[in-house]
Coordinates of C-alpha atoms and ligand atoms in Angstrom, one line a residue:
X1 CA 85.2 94.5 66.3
X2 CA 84.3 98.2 67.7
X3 CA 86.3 100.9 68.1
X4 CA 86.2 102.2 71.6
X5 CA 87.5 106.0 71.7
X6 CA 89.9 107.0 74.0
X7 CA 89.4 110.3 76.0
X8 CA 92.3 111.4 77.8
X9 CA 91.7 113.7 80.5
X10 CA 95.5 114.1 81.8
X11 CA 95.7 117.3 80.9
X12 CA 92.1 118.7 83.1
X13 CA 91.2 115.8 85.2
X14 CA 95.3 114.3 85.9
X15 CA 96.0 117.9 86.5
X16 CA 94.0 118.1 89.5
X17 CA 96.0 115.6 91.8
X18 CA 97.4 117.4 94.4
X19 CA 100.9 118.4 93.2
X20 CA 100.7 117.7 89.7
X21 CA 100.1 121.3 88.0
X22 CA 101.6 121.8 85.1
X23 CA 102.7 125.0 83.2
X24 CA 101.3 125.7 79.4
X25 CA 105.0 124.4 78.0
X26 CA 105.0 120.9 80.0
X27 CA 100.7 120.7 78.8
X28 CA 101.9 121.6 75.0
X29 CA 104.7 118.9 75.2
X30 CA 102.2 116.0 77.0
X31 CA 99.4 116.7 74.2
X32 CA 102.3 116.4 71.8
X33 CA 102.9 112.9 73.3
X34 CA 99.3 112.2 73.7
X35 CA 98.9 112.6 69.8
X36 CA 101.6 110.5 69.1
X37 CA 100.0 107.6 71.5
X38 CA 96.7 108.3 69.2
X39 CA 94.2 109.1 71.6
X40 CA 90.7 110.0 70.1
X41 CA 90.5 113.4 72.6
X42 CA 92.5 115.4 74.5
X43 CA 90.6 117.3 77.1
X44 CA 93.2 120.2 77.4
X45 CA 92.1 122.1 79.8
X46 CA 89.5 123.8 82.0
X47 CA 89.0 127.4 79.8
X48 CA 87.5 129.1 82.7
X49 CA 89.6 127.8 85.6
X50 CA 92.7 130.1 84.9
X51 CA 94.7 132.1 82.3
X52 CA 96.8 129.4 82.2
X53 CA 94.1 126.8 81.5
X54 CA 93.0 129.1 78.7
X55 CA 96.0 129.8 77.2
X56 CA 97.3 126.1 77.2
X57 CA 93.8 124.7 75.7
X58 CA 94.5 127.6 72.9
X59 CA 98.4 126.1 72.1
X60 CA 97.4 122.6 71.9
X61 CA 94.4 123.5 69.6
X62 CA 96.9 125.3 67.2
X63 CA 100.1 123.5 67.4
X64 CA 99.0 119.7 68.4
X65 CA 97.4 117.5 65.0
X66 CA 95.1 114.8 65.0
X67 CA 92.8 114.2 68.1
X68 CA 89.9 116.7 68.9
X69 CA 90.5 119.1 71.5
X70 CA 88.4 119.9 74.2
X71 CA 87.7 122.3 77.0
X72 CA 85.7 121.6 80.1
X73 CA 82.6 123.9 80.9
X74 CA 80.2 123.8 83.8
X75 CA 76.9 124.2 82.9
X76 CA 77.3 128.2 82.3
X77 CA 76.7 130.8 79.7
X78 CA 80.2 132.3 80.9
X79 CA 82.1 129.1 80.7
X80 CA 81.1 127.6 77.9
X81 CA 81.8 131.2 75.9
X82 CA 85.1 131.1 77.4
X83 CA 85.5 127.3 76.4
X84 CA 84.8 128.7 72.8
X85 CA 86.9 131.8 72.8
X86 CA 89.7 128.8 73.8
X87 CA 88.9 126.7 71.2
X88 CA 87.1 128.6 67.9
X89 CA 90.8 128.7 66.3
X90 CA 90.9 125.0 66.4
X91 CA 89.9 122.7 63.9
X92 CA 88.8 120.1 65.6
X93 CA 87.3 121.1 68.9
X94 CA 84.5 119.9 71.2
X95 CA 82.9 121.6 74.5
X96 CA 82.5 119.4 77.1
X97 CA 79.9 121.0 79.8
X98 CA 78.5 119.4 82.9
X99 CA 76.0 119.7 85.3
X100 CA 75.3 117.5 88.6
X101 CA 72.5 115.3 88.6
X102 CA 72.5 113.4 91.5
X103 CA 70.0 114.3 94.5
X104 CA 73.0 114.4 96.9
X105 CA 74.5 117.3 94.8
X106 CA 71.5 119.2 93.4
X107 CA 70.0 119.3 97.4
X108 CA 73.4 120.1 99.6
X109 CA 75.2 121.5 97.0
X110 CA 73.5 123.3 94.1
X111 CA 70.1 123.7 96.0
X112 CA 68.6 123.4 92.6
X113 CA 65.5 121.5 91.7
X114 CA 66.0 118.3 89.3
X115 CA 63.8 120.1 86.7
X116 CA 65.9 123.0 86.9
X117 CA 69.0 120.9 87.0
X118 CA 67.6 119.7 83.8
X119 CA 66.2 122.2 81.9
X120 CA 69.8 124.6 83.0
X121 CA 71.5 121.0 81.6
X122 CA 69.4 121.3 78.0
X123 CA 70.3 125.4 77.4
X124 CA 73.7 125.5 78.0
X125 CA 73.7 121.9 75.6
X126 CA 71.8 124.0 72.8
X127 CA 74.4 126.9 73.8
X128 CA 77.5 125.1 73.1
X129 CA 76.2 123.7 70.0
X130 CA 75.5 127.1 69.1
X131 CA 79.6 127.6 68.6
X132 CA 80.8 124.0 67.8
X133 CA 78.8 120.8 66.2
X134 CA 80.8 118.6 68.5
X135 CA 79.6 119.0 71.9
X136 CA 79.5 116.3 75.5
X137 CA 77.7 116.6 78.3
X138 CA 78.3 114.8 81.7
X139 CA 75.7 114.6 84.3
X140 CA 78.1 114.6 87.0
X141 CA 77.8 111.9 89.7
X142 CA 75.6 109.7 87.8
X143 CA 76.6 106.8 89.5
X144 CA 74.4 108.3 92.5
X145 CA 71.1 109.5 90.7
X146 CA 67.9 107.5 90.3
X147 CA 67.9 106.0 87.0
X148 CA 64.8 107.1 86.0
X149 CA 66.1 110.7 86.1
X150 CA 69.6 110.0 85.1
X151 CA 67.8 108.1 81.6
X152 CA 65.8 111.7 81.6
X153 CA 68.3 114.1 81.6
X154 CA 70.5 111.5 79.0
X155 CA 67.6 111.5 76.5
X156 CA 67.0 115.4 76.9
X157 CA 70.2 116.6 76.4
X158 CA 70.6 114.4 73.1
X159 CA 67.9 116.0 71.8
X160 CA 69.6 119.2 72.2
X161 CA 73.0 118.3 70.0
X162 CA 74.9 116.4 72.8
X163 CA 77.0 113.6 70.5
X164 CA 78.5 112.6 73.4
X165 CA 76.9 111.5 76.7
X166 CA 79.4 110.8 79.2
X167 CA 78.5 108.6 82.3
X168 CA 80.7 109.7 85.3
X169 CA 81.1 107.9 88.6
X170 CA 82.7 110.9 90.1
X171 CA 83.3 109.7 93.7
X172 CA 84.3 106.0 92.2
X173 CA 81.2 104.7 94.6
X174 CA 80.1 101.8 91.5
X175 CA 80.9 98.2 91.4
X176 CA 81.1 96.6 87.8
X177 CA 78.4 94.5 87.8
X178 CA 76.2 97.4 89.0
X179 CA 78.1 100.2 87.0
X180 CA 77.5 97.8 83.4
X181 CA 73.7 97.4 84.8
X182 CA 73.2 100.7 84.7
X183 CA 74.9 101.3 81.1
X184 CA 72.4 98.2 79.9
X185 CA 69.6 100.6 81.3
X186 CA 70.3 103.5 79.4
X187 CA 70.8 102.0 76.2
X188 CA 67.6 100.5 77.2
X189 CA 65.4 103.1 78.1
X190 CA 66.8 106.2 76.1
X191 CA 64.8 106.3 72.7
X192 CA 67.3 108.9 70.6
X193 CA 70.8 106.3 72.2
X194 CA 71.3 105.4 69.1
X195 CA 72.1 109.8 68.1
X196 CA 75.1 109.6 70.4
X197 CA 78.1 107.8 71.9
X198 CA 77.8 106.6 75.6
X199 CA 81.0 107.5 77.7
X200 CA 82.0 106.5 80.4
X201 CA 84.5 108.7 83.1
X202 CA 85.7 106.3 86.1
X203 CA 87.1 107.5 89.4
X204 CA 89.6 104.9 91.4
X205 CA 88.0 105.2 94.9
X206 CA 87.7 101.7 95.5
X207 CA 89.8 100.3 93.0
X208 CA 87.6 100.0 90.6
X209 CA 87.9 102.4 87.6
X210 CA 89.2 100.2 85.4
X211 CA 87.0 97.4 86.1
X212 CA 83.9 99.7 85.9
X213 CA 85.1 101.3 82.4
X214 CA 85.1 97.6 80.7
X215 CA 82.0 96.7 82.1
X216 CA 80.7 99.6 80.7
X217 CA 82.4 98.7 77.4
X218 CA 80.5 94.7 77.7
X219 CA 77.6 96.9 77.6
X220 CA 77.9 99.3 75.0
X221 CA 80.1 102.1 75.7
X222 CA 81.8 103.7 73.2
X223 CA 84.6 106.1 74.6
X224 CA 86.6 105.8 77.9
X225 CA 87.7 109.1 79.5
X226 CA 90.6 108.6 81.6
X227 CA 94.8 109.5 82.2
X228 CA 98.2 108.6 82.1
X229 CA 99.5 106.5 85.0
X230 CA 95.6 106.9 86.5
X231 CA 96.5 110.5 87.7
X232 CA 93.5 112.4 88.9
X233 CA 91.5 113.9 91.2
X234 CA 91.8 112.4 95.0
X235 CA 92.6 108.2 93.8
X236 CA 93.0 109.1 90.4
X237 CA 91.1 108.2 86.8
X238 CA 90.8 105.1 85.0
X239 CA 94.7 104.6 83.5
X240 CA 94.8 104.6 80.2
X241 CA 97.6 101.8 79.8
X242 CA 95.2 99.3 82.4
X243 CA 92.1 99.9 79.9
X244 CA 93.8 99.8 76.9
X245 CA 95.5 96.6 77.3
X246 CA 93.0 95.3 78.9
X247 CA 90.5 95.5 76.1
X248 CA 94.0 95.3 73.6
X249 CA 95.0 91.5 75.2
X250 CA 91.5 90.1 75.7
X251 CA 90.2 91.0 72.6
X252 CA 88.5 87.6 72.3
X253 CA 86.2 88.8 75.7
X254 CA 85.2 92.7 74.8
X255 CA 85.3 92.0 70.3
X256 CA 86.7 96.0 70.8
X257 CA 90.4 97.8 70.5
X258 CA 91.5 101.0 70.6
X259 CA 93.2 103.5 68.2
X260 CA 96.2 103.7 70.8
X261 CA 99.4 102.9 69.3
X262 CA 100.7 100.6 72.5
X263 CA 104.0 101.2 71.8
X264 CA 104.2 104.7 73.2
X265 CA 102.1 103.9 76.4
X266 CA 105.8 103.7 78.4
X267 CA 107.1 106.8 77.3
X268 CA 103.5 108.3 77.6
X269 CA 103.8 106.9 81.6
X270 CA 107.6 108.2 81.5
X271 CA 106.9 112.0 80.2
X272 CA 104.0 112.6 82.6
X273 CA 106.0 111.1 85.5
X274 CA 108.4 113.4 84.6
X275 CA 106.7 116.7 84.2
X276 CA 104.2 116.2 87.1
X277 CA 106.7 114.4 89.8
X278 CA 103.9 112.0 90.4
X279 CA 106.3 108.7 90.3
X280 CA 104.9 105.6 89.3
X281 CA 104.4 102.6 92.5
X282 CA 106.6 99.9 91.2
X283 CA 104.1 96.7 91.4
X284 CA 101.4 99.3 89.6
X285 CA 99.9 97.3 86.4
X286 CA 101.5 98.1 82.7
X287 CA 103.8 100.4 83.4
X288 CA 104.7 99.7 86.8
X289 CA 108.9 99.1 87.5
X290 CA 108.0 95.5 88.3
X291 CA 105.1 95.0 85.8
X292 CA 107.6 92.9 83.8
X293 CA 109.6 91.4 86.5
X294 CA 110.1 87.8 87.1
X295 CA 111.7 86.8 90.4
X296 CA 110.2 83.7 91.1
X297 CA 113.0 80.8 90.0
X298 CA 109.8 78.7 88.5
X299 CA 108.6 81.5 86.9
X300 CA 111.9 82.5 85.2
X301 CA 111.8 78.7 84.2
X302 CA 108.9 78.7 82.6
X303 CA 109.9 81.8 80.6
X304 CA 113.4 80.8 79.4
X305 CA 111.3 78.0 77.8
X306 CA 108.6 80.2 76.5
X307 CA 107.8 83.3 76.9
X308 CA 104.0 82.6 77.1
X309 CA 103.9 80.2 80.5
X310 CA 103.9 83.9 82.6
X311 CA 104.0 86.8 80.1
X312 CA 100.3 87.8 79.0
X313 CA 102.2 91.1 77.6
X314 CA 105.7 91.0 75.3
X315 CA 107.2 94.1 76.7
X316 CA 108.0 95.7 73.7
X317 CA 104.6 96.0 73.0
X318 CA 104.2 98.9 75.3
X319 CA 107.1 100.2 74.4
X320 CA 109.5 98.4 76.9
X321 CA 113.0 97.4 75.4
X322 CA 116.0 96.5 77.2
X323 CA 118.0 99.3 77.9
X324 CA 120.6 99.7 75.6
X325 CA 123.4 102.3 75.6
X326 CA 123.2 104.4 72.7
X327 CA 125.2 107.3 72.9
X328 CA 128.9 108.6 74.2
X329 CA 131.1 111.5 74.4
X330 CA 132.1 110.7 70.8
X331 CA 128.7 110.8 69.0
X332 CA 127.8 113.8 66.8
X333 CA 125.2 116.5 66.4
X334 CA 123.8 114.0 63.6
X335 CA 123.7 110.9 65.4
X336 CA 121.9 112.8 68.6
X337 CA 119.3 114.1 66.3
X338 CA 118.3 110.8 64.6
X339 CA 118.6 109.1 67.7
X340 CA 115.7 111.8 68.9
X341 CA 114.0 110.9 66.1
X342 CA 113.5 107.7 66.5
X343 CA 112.3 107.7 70.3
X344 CA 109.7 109.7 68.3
X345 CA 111.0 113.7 69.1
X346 CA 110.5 116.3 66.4
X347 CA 112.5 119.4 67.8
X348 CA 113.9 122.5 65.7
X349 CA 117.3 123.7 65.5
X350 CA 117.5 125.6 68.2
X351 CA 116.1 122.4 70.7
X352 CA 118.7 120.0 69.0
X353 CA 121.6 122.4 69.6
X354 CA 120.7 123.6 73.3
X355 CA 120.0 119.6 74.0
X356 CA 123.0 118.7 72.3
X357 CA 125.3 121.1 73.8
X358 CA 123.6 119.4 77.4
X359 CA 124.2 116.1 76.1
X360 CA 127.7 117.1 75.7
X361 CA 128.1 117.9 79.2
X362 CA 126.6 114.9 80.3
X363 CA 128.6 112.9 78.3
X364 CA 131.9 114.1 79.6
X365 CA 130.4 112.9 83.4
X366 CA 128.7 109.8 82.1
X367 CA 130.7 107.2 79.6
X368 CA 127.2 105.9 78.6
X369 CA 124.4 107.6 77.4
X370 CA 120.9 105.5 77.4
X371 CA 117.5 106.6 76.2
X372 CA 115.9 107.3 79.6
X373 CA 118.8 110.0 79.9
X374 CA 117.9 111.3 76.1
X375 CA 114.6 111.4 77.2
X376 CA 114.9 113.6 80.1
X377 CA 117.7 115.9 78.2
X378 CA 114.3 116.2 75.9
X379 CA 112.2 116.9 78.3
X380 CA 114.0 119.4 80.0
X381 CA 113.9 121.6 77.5
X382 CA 110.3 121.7 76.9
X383 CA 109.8 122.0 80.5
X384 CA 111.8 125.2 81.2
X385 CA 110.3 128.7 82.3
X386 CA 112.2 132.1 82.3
X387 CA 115.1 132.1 84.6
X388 CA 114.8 134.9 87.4
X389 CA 117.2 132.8 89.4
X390 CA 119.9 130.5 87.8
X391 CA 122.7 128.4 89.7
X392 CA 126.4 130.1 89.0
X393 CA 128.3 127.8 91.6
X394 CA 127.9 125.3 94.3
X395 CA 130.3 123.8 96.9
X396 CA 129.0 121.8 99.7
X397 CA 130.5 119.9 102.0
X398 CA 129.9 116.7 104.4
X399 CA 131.2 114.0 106.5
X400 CA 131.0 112.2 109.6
X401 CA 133.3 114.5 111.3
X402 CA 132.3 117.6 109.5
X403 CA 129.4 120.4 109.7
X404 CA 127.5 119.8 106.5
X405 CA 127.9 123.4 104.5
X406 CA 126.6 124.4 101.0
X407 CA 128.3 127.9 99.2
X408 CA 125.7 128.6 96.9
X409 CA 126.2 131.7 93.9
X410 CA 122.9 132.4 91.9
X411 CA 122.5 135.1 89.4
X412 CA 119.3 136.9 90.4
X413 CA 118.0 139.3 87.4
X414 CA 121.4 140.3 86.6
X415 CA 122.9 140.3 90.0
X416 CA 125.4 137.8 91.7
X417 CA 124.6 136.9 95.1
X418 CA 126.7 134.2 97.0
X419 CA 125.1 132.9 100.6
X420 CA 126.9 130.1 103.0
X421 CA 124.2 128.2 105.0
X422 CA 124.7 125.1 107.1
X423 CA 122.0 122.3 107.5
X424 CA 121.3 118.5 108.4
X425 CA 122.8 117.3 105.2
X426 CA 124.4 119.4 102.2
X427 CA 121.1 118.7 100.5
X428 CA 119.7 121.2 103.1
X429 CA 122.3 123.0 103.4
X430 CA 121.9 124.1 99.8
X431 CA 118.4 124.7 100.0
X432 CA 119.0 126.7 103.1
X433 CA 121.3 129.5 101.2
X434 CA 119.2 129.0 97.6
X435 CA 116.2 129.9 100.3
X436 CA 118.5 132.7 102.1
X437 CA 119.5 134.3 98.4
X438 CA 115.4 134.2 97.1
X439 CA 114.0 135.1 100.2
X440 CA 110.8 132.8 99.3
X441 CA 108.1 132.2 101.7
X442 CA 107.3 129.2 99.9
X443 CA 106.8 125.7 101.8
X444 CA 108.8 122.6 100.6
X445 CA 106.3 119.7 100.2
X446 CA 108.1 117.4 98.3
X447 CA 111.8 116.0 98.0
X448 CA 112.1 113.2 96.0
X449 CA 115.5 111.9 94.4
X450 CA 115.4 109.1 91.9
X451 CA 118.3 107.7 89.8
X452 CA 117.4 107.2 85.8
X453 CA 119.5 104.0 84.8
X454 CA 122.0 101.6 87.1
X455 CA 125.5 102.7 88.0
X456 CA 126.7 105.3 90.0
X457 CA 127.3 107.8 87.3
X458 CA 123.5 107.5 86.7
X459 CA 122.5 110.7 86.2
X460 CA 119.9 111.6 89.3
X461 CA 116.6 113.3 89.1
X462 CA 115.5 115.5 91.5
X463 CA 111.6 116.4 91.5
X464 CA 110.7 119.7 94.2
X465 CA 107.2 120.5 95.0
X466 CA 106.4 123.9 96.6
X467 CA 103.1 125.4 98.2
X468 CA 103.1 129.5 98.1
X469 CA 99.6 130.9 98.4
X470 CA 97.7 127.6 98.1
X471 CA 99.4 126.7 94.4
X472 CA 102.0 124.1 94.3
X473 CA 104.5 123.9 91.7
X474 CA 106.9 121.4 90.9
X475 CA 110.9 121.1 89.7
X476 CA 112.8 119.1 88.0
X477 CA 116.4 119.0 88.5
X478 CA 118.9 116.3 86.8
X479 CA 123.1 115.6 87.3
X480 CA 125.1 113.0 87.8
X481 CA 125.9 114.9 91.3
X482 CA 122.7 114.9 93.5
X483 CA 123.0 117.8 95.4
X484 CA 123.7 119.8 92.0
X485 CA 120.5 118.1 90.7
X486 CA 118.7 119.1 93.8
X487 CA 119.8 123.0 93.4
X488 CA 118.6 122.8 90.1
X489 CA 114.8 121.5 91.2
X490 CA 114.4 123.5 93.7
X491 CA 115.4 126.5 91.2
X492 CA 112.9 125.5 88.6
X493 CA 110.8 125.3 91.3
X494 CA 111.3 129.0 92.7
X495 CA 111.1 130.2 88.6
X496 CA 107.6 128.6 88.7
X497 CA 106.1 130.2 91.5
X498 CA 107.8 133.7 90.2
X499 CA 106.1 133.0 86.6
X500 CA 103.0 132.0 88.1
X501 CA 102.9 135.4 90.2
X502 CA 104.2 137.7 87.4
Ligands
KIV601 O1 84.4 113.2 87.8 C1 83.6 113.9 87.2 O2 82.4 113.8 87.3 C2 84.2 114.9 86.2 C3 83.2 115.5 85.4 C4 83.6 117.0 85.1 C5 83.1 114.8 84.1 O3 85.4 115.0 86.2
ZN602 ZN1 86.5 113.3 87.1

């Protein structure tokens, strides 16, 4: 049986859906999660890309044990030095550069020579071994370059120190059958294979990326580089939950597994849902709100008589138990904390008592407290930024006969400002006078309400995406009352865009 290494790219490739930015404190608190799911590698971050990129790949590389981290590099003397300066404090780090190979790229794009493409491909390769032992190369767009070459630039830049040759099919253009061919080739034709491990990085253009990542696996590859719910640039990654329980249930087909430990993929899917607003489509495979849904009378048949007639998956083998309430008004400081601990957060004091004193809130509006809300209590304070603007008071008003009106009182810096706006709804309304109060010139992109468990004292959760300057940020708001959950979102949103300028 092999063991087929997961590379998860949430954090770099995830991060460039439209949307789904995330600040260094959300990144620290998803590589936290990814560690505990027991991915191989956690590609943090693009060093060069921004301050924040750099700073975030530095955090996770001191405070996040167990996989390697490792920081994306074009083919550049500048990038991969900054990759290093990003990484040199951690102890286990690799430098991931890449350079296009296909003709498409190197003629329209690059105007660069394949020779040049290649020898450019084999310095920066001796380069970054030059700082760490542990070093991958892509050649990007592989899926597009005559094999020939493609077997070339594989066998060159292993000769240089490249442990890791990733094969990515950037534009998701490959079919399986023709995406395993061309993994057969390579093992084939490149003498040194056998010096490194053949990856494989899978976009979802047509569908296809996780289909194309196990036929690479039927034909020798050894690590899988994709993300969280599939997130990624334009149709996403490969998804890490499809992959791994693919290769996890049929075993018997692929004689591989994973190190992942399936029983945090859900709260994996939950966390970066969460923190990037990207929500989840219900029928989606794994970790999809249906995945596990029988409506079909036969089928429910079958399963009251055994579970195996339609279940290829027992749920709580990603994770996925019945939602239970587990905490009230009445529970303690000490049950809150091992309660935490058991859904697998490790916070400090300070967490535990500023989530506990908002547990107690909540629990004075909600009889019953489930995980899903523990889990977004949790969240919620990892995924706070410094407060420029905070909510003081709302009051808004509607009905059929009446004006919709929101009174909205925010404490800006140190000053209290109240504002009275009117709108379509006291949704807008509110976001009206919260809009009046900040004066931001920011552009509302996304509005999304969802509740967290059943009832109507569910508590509600608001996600807020905002474009200022061509960045988007996004904010997370949660109450049982919606509109207060929406003030909040659209606050956490306006404290990200004055971060991100400051
Ligand atoms: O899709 C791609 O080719 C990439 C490379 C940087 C590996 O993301
Ligand atoms: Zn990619």
């Amino acid at each position: 049986m092999r063991t087929i290494k997961i590379f998860d790219t949430t954090l770099r490739d995830g991060e460039q859906s439209p949307g789904a930015s995330m600040n260094v404190g959300e990144k620290l608190q998803v590589a936290k999660q990814l560690a505990r799911l027991g991915v191989d590698i956690i590609e943090a971050g693009f060093a060069i890309a921004s301050p924040g990129d750099f700073e975030a790949i530095k955090r996770i590389g001191g405070e996040v044990e167990g996989p390697v981290i490792c920081s994306l590099a074009r083919a550049r003397e500048e990038d991969i030095k900054r990759a290093w300066e990003a990484l040199k404090d951690t102890q286990k780090r690799r430098i991931h550069t890449f350079h296009s190979t296909s003709d498409i790229h190197l003629k329209h794009q690059f105007r660069v020579s394949r020779e040049e493409a290649l020898k450019r491909s084999v310095e920066m390769v001796k380069l970054a071994k030059s700082f760490t032992e542990d070093v991958e190369f892509s050649p990007m767009d592989a899926t597009r370059t005559e094999i020939n070459y493609l077997c070339e630039v594989v066998e060159a830049v292993i000769a240089a120190g490249a442990l890791t040759v990733n094969i990515p099919d950037t534009v998701g253009y490959s079919i399986p059958s023709e995406f395993g061919a061309m993994i057969k080739t390579i093992f084939e034709k490149v003498k040194n294979i056998d010096k490194a491990v053949i990856a494989v990085h899978c976009h979802n253009d047509l569908g296809l990326a996780t289909s194309n990542s196990l036929a690479a696996v039927l034909n020798g590859a050894g690590q899988i580089e994709c993300t969280i719910n599939g997130i990624g640039e334009r149709a996403g990654n490969c998804s890490m939950e499809e992959v791994v329980m693919a290769l996890r249930t049929r075993r018997d087909i692929f004689n591989a597994d994973t190190n992942i430990k399936t029983e945090e993929i859900m709260r994996s899917s939950r966390l970066v849902t969460k923190i990037t607003g990207m929500y989840v489509q219900p029928n989606k495979a794994i970790v999809g709100a249906n995945a596990f849904a029988h409506e079909s009378g036969i089928h429910q048949d079958g399963l009251l008589k055994e579970k195996s007639t339609y279940e290829i998956i027992r749920p709580e083998t990603i994770g996925l138990h019945k939602t239970k309430f587990v905490l009230g008004k009445h529970s303690g400081r000490h049950a809150f904390r091992t309660r935490l601990n058991e859904l697998g957060y490790a916070l400090n004091d300070d967490e535990v008592n500023s989530a506990f004193e908002r547990f107690k809130r909540l629990a004075d509006q909600k009889k019953e407290i489930y995980d899903e809300d523990l889990e977004i209590l949790v969240t919620e304070e990892f995924t706070t930024v410094p407060e420029i603007y905070s909510l003081v008071d709302l009051n808004a008003s509607a009905g059929i006969h009446l004006r919709p009106t929101a009174v909205i009182k925010l404490k800006v810096s140190e000053e209290l400002i109240e504002k009275t706006e009117h709108g379509d709804g006291p949704v807008d309304a509110a976001f009206k006078a919260i809009a009046s109060i900040t004066g931001t010139k920011s552009k509302l992109l996304k509005y999304e309400v969802k509740a967290i468990t059943g009832g109507t004292d569910a508590l509600g959760e608001v996600v807020v995406s905002l474009e200022e300057d061509g960045k988007s940020v996004t904010g997370h708001g949660s109450d049982t009352d919606i509109i207060i959950a929406s003030a909040k979102a659209y606050i956490n949103a306006l404290n990200k865009l004055a971060a991100r300028k400051k």
